[in-house]
PDB file of C-alpha atoms in Angstrom:
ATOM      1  CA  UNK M  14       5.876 -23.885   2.415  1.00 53.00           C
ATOM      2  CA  UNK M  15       6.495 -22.253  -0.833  1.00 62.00           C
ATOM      3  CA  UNK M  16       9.099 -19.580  -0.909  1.00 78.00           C
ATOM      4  CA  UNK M  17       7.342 -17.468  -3.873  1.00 82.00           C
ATOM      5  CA  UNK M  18       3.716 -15.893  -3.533  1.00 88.00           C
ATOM      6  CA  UNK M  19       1.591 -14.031  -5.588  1.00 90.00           C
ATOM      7  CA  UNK M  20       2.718 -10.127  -5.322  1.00 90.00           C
ATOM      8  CA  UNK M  21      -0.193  -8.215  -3.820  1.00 89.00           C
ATOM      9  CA  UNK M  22      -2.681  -7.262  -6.008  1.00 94.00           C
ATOM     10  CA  UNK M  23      -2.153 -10.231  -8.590  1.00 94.00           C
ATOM     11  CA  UNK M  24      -4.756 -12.633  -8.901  1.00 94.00           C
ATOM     12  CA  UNK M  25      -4.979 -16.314 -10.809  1.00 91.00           C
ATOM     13  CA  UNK M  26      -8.594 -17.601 -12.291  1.00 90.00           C
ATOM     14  CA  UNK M  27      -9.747 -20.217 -14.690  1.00 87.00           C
ATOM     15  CA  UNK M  28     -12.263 -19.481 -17.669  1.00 87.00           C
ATOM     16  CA  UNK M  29     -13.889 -22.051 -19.254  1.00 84.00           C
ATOM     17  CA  UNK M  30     -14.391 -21.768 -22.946  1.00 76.00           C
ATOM     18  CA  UNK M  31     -16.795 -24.466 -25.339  1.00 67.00           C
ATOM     19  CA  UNK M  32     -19.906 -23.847 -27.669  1.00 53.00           C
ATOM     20  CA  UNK M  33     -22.782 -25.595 -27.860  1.00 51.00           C
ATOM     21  CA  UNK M  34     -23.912 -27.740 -30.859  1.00 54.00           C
ATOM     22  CA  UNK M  35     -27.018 -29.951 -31.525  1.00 53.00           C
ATOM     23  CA  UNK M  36     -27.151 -33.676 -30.554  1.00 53.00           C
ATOM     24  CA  UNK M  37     -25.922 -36.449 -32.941  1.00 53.00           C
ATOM     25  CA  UNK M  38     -29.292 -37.773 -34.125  1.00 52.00           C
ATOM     26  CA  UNK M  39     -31.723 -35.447 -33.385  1.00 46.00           C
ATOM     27  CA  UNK M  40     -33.453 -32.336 -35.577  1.00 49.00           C
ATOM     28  CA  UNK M  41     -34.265 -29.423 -33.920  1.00 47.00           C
ATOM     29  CA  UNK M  42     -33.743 -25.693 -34.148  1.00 49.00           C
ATOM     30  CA  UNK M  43     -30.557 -23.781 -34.119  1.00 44.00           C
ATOM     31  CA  UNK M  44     -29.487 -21.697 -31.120  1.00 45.00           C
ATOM     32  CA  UNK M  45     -30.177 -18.737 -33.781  1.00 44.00           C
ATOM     33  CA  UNK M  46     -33.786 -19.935 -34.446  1.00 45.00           C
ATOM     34  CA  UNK M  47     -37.373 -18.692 -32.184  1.00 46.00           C
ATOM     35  CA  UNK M  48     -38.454 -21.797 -30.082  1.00 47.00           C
ATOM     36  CA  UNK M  49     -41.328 -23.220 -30.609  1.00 45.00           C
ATOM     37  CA  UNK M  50     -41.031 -22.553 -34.266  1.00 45.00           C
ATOM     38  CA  UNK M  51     -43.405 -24.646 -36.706  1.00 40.00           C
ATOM     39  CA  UNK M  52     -41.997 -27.368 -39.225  1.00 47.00           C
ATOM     40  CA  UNK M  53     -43.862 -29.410 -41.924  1.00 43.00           C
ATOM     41  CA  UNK M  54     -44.263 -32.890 -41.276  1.00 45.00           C
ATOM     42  CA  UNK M  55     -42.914 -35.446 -43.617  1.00 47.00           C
ATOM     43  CA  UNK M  56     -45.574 -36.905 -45.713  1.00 49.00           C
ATOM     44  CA  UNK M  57     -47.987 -36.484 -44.091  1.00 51.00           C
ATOM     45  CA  UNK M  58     -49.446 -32.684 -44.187  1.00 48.00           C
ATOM     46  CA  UNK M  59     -49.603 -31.616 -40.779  1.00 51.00           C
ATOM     47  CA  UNK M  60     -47.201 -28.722 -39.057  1.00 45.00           C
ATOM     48  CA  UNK M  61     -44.538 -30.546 -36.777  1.00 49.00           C
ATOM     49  CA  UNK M  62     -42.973 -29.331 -33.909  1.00 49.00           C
ATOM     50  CA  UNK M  63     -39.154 -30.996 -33.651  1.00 51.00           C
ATOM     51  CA  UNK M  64     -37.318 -30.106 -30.247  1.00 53.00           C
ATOM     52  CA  UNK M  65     -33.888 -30.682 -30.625  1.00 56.00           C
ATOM     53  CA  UNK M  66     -31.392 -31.049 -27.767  1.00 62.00           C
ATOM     54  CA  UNK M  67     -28.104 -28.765 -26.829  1.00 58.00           C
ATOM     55  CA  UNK M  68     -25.477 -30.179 -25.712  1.00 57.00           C
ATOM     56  CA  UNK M  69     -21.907 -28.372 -25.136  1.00 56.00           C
ATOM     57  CA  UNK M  70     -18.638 -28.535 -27.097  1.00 61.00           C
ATOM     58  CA  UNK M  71     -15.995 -30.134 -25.265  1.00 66.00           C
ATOM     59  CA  UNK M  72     -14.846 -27.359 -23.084  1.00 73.00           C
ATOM     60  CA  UNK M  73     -11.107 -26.144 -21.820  1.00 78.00           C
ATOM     61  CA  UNK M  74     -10.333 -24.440 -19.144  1.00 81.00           C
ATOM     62  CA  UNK M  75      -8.264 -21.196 -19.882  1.00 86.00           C
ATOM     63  CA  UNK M  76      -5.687 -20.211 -16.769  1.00 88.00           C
ATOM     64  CA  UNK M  77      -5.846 -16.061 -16.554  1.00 90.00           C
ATOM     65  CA  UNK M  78      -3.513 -14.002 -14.267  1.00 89.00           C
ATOM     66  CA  UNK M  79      -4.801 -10.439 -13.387  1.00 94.00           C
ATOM     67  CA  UNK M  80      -1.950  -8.293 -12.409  1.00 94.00           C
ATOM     68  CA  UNK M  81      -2.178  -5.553  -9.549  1.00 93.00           C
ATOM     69  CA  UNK M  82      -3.025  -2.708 -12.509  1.00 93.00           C
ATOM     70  CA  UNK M  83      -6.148  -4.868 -13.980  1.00 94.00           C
ATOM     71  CA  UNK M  84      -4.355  -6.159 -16.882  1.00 93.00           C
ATOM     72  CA  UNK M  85      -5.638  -9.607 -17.964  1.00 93.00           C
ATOM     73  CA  UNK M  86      -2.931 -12.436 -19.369  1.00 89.00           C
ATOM     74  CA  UNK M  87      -3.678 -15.828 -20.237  1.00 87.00           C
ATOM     75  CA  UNK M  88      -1.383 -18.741 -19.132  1.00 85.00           C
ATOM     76  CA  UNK M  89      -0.640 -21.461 -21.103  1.00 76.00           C
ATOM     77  CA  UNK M  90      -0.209 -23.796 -18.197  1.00 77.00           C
ATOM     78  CA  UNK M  91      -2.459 -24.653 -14.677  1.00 78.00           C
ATOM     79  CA  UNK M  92      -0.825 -22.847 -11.916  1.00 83.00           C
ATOM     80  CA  UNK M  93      -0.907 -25.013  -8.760  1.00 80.00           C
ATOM     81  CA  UNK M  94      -0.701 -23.522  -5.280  1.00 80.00           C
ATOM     82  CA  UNK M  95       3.219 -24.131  -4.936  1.00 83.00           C
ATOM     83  CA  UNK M  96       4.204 -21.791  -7.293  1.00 85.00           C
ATOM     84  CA  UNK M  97       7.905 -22.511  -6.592  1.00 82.00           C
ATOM     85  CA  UNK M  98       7.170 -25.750  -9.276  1.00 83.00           C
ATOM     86  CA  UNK M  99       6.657 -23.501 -12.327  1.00 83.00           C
ATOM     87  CA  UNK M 100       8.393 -24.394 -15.183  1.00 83.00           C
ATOM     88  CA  UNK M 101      11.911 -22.080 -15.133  1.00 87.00           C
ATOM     89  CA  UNK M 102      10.718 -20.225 -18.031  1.00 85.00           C
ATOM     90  CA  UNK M 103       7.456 -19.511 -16.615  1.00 85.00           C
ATOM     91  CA  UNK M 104       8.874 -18.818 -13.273  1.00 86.00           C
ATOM     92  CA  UNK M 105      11.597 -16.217 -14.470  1.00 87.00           C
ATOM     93  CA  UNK M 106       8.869 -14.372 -16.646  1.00 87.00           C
ATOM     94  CA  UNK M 107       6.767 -13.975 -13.890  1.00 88.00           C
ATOM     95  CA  UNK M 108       9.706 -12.613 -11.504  1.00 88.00           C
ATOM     96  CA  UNK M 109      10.605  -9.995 -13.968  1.00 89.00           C
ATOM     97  CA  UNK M 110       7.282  -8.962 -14.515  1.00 89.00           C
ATOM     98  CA  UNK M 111       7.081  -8.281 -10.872  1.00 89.00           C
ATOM     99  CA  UNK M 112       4.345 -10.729 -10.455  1.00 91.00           C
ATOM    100  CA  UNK M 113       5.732 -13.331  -7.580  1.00 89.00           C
ATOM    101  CA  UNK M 114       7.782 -11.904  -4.679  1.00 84.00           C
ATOM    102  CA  UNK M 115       9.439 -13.672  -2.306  1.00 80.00           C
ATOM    103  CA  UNK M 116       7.482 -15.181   1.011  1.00 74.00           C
ATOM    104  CA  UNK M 117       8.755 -13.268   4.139  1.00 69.00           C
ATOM    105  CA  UNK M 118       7.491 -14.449   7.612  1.00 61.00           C
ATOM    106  CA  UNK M 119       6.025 -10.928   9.248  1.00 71.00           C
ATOM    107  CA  UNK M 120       8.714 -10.187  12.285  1.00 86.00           C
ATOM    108  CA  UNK M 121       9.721  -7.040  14.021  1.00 94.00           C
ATOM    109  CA  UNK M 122      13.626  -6.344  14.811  1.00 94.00           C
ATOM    110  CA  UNK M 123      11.999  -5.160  18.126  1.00 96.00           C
ATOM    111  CA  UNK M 124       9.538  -3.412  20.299  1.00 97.00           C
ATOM    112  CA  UNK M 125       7.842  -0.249  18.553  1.00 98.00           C
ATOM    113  CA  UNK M 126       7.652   3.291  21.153  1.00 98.00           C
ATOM    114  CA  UNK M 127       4.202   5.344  19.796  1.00 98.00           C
ATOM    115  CA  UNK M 128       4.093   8.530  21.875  1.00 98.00           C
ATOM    116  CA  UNK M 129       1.871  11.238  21.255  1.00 96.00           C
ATOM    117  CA  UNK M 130      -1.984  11.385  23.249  1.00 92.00           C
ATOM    118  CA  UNK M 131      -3.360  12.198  20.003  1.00 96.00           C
ATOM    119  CA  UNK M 132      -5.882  10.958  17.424  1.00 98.00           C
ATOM    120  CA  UNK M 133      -3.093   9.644  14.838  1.00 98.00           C
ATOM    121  CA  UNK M 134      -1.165   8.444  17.984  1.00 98.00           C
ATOM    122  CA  UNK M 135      -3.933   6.609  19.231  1.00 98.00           C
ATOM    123  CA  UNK M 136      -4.786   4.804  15.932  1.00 98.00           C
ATOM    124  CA  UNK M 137      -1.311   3.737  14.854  1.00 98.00           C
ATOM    125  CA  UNK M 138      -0.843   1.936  18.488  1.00 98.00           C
ATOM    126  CA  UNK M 139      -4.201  -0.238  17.461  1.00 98.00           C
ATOM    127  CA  UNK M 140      -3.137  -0.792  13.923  1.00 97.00           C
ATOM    128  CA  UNK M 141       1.051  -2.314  14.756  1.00 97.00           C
ATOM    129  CA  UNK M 142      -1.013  -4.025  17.265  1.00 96.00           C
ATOM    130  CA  UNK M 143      -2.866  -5.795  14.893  1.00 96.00           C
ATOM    131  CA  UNK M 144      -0.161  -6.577  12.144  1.00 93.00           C
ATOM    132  CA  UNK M 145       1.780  -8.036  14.906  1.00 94.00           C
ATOM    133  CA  UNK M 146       4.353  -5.567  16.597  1.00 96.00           C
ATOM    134  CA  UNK M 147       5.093  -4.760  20.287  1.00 97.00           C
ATOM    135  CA  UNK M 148       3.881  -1.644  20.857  1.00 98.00           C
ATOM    136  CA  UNK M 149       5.027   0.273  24.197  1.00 97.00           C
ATOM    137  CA  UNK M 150       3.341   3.654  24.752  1.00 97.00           C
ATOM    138  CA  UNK M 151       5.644   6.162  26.391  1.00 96.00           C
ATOM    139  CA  UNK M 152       5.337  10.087  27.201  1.00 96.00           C
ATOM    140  CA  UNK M 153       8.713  10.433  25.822  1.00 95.00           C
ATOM    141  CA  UNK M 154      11.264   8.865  23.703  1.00 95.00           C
ATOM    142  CA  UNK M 155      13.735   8.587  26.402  1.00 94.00           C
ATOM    143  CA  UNK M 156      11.892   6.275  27.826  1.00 95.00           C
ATOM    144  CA  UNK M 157      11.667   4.152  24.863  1.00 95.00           C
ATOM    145  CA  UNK M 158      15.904   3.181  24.315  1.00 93.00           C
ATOM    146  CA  UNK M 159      15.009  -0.170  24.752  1.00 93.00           C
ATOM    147  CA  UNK M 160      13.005  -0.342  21.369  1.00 97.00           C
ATOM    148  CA  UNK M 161      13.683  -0.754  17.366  1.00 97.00           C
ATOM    149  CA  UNK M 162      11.827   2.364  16.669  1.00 97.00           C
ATOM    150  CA  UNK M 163       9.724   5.174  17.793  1.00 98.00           C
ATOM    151  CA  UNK M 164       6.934   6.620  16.377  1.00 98.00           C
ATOM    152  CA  UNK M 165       6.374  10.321  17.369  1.00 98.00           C
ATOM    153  CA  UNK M 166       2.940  11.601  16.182  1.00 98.00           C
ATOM    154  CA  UNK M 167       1.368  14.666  16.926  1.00 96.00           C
ATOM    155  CA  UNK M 168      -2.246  16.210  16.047  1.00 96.00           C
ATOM    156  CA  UNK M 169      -0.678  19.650  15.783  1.00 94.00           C
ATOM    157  CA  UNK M 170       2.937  21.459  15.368  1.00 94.00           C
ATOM    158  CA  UNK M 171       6.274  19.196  16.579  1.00 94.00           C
ATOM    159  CA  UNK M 172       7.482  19.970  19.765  1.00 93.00           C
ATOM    160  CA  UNK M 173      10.726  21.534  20.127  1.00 92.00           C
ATOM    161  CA  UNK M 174      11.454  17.771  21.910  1.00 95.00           C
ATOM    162  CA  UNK M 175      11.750  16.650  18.529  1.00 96.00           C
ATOM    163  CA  UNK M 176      15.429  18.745  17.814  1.00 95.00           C
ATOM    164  CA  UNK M 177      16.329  16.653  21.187  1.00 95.00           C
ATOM    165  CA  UNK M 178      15.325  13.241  19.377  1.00 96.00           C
ATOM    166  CA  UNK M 179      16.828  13.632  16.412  1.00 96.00           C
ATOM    167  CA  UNK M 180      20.168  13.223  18.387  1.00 95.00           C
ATOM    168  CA  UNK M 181      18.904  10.628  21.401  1.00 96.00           C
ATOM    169  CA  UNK M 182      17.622   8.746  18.178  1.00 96.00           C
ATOM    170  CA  UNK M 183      19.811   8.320  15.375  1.00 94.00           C
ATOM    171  CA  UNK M 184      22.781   7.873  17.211  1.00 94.00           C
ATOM    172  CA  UNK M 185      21.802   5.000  19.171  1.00 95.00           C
ATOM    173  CA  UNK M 186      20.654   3.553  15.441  1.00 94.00           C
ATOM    174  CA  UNK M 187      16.682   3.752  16.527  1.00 96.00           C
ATOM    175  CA  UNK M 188      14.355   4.122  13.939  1.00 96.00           C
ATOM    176  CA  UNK M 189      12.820   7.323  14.269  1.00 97.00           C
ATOM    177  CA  UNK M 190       9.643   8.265  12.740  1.00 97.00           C
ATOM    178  CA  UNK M 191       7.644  11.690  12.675  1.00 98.00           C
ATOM    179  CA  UNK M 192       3.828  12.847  11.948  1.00 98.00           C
ATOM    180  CA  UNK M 193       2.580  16.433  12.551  1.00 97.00           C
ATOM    181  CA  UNK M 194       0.266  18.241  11.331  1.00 97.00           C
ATOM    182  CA  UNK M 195      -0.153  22.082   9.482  1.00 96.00           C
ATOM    183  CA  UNK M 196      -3.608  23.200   9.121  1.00 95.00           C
ATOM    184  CA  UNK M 197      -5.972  20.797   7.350  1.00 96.00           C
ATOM    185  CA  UNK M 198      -2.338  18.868   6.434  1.00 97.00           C
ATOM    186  CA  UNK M 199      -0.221  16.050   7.816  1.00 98.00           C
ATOM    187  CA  UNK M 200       3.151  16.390   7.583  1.00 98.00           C
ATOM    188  CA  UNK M 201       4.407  12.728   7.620  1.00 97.00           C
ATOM    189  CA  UNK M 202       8.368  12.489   7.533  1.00 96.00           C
ATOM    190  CA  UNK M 203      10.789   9.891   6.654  1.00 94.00           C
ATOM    191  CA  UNK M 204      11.970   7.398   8.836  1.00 96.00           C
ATOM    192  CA  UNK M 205      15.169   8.289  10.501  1.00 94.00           C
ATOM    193  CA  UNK M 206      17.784   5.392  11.466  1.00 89.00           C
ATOM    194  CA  UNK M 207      21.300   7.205  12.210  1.00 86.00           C
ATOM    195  CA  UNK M 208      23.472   9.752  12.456  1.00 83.00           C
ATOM    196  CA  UNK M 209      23.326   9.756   8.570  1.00 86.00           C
ATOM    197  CA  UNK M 210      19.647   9.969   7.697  1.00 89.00           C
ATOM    198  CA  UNK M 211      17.098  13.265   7.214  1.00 90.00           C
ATOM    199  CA  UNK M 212      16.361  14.157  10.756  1.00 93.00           C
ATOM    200  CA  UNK M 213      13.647  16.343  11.501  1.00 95.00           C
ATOM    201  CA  UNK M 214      15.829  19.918  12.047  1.00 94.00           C
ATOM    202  CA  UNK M 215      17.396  18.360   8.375  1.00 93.00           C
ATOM    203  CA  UNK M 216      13.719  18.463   7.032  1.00 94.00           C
ATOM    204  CA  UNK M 217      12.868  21.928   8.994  1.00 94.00           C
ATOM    205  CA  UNK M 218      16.057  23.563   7.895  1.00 94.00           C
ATOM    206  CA  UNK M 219      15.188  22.364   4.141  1.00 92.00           C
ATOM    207  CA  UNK M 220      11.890  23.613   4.079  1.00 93.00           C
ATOM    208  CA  UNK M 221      12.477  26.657   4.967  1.00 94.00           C
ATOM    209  CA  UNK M 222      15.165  26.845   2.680  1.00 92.00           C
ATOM    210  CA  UNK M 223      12.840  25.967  -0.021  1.00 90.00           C
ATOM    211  CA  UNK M 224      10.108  28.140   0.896  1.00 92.00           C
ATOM    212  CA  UNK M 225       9.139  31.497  -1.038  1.00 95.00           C
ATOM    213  CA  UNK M 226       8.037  32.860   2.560  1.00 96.00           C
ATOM    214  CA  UNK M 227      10.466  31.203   5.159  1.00 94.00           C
ATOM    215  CA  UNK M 228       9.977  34.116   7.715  1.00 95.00           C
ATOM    216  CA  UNK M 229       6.193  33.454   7.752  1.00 96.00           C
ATOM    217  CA  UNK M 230       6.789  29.866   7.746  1.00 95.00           C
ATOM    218  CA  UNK M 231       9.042  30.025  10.619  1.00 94.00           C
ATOM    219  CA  UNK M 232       6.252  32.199  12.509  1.00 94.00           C
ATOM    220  CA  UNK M 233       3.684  29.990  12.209  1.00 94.00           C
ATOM    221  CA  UNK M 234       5.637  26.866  13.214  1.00 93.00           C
ATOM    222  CA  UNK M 235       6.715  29.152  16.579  1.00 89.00           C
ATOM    223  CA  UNK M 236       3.852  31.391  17.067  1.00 87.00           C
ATOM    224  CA  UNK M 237       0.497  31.024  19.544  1.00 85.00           C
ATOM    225  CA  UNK M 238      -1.812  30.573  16.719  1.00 83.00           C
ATOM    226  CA  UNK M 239      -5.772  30.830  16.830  1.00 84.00           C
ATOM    227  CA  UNK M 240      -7.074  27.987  15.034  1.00 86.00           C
ATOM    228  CA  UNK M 241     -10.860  26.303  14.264  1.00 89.00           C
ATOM    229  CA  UNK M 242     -11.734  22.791  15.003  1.00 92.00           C
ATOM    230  CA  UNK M 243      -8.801  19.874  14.499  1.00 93.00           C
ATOM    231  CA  UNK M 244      -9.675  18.383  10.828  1.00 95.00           C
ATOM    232  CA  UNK M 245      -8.331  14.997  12.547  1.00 97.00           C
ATOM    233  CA  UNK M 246     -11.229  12.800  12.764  1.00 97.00           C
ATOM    234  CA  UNK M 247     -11.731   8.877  13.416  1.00 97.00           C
ATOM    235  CA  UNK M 248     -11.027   8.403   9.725  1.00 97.00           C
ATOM    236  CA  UNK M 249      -8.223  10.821   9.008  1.00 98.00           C
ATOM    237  CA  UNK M 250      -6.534   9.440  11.935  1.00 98.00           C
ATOM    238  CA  UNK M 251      -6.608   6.314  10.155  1.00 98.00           C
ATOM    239  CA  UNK M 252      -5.537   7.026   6.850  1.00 98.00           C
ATOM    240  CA  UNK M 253      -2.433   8.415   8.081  1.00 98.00           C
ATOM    241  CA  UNK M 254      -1.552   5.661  10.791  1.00 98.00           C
ATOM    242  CA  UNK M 255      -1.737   3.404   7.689  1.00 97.00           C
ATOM    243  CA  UNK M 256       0.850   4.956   5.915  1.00 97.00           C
ATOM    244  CA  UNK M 257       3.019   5.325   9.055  1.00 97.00           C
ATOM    245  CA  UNK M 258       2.435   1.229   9.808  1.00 97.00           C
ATOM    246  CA  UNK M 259       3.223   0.513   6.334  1.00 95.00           C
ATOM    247  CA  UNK M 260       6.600   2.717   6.118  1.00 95.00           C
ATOM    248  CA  UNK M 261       7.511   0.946   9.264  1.00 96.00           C
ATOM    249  CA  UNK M 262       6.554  -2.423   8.202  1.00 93.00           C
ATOM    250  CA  UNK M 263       8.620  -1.830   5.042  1.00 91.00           C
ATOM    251  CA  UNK M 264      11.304  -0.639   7.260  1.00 93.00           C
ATOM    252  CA  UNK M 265      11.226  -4.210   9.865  1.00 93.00           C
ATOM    253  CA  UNK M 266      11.286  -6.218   6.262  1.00 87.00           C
ATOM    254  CA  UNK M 267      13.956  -4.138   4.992  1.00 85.00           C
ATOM    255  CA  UNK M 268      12.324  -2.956   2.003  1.00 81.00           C
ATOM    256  CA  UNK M 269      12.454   0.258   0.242  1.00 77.00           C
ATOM    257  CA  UNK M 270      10.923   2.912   2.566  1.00 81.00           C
ATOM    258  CA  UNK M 271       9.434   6.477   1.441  1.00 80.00           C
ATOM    259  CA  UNK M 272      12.460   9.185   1.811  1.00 85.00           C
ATOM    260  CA  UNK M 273      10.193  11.968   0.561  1.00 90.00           C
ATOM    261  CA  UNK M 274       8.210  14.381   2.732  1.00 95.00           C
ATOM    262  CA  UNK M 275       4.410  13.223   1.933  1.00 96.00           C
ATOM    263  CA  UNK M 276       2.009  15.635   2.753  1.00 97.00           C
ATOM    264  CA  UNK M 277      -1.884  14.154   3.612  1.00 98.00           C
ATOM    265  CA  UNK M 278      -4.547  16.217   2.886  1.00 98.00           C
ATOM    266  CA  UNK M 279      -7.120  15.833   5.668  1.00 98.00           C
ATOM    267  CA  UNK M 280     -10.170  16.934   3.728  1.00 97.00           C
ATOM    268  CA  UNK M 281      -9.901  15.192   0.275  1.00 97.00           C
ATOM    269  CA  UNK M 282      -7.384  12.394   1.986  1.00 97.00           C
ATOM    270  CA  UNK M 283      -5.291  12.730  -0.977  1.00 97.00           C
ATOM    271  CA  UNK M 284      -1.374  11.973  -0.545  1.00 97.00           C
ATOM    272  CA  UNK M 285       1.219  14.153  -2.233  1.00 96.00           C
ATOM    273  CA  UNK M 286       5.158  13.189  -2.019  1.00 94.00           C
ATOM    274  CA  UNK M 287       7.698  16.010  -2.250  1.00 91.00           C
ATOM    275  CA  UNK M 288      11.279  15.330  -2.315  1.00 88.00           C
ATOM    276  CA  UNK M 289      13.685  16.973   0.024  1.00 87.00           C
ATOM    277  CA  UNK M 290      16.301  18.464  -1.953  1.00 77.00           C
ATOM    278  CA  UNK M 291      19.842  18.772  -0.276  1.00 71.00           C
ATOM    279  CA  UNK M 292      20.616  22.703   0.944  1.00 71.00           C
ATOM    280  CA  UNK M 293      22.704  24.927  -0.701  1.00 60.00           C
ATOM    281  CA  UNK M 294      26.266  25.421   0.087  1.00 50.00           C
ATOM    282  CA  UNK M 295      26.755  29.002   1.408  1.00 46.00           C
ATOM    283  CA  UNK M 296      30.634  29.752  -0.140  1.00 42.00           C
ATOM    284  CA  UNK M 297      32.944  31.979   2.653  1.00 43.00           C
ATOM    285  CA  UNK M 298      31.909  34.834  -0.002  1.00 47.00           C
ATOM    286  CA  UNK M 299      28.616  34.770   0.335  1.00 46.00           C
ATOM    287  CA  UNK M 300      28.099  35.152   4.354  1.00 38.00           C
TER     288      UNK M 300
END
């Protein structure tokens, strides 16, 4: 098997090019002229109609590469299905253009905990499922020490079991994910695998840092609250169980994983990423 692939997105096509000319030997009209149209005769007085024949050009197939953003390149060269026997040239102008990647097989360091009865909960179990993870459904993550990582998602506020996680978690090196949600927002935030990673009092303690209201904010995340009906439907739950599954895909492959704090807005499903800056130092003169 090939070790390169085509990076998602990026697609390979042929045109064909050629025009077409009239036959060697025959008289007829140009592509340009009405069919049909009326000629004299030679010599002998009467209209004519001559019906020429089209044949094409020779013709040459054109190799085009679309890339991920829609932008159309011609090749100068057939691309066969092992890409791995492009020409060096070809092959290193195509890496740096981010246009191959490298062929990974899809495995999973280990089993993945989902707990949460929710919506989101419910839909990210289906969807590792289906790309190929072991997916254990527990109540709580202490029951779930024996897996990679564990995805905590919640339709509503965190539980304060989530302060108890952070530590159960990270230092026993288990990737630790969280979802909650805020209103008509989910609160999705990064993955956590040890002791020196974001946890979730890390995020907490930096929102409310950043905050122009942190005493209302910490209210509402504490309070009994009166709320209408749960903006999490069938299809919201899925749009945010896909990007969960795809931060922890990216995290089993090793790749570069999300360290913001992406916020998913459940009625326009439109995904914003803040960045979680690091909290002030407080000098001995300023308590």
């Amino acid at each position: 098997m090939a070790r390169r692939t085509l990076a998602p997105g990026v697609e390979i096509f042929s045109v064909t090019t050629g025009t077409v000319r009239q036959a060697a030997g025959t008289t007829g009209r140009s592509e340009t002229e009405p069919r049909g149209r009326l000629r004299a005769g030679a010599g002998n007085g009467h209209a004519e109609r001559r019906v020429g024949r089209a044949v094409p050009e020779e013709s040459a197939k054109v190799t085009v590469l679309r890339t991920a953003a829609g932008e159309f390149l011609p090749v100068q060269q057939e691309i066969g299905g092992d890409l791995d026997q492009l020409d060096p040239g070809t092959l290193r102008t195509f890496e740096d253009r981010g246009l191959l990647v490298e062929r990974e097989p899809r495995s999973w360091p280990g089993p993945v905990a989902v707990v949460g009865g929710g919506a989101i909960a419910l839909a990210l179990s289906e969807l590792l499922a289906r790309i190929g993870a072991e997916v254990h459904r527990v109540p709580t993550p202490d029951a779930a020490l024996g897996c990679a990582a564990v995805s905590w998602c919640q339709d509503d506020h965190p539980p304060a079991e989530w302060a108890k996680a952070d530590v159960l978690l990270t230092e026993r090196s288990i990737a630790w994910q969280r979802c909650s949600v805020e209103g008509a927002t989910a609160v999705l935030e990064p993955i956590s695998s040890g002791p020196e990673d974001l946890t979730h009092s890390d995020v907490r303690a930096r929102r409310l840092a950043a905050s122009a209201t942190p005493g209302h904010l910490q209210a509402y995340w504490s309070s009994e609250r009166r709320r209408g009906p749960s903006p999490v439907g069938p299809a919201e739950a899925w749009f945010v169980a896909a990007l969960l599954a795809a931060d922890l895909e990216d995290w089993a492959a090793r790749r570069t994983v999300s360290r913001g704090l992406r916020l998913v807005d459940l009625i326009s499903l439109t995904v914003t990423e803040q960045p979680i800056l690091p909290l002030s130092v407080v000098s001995s003169g300023d308590a």
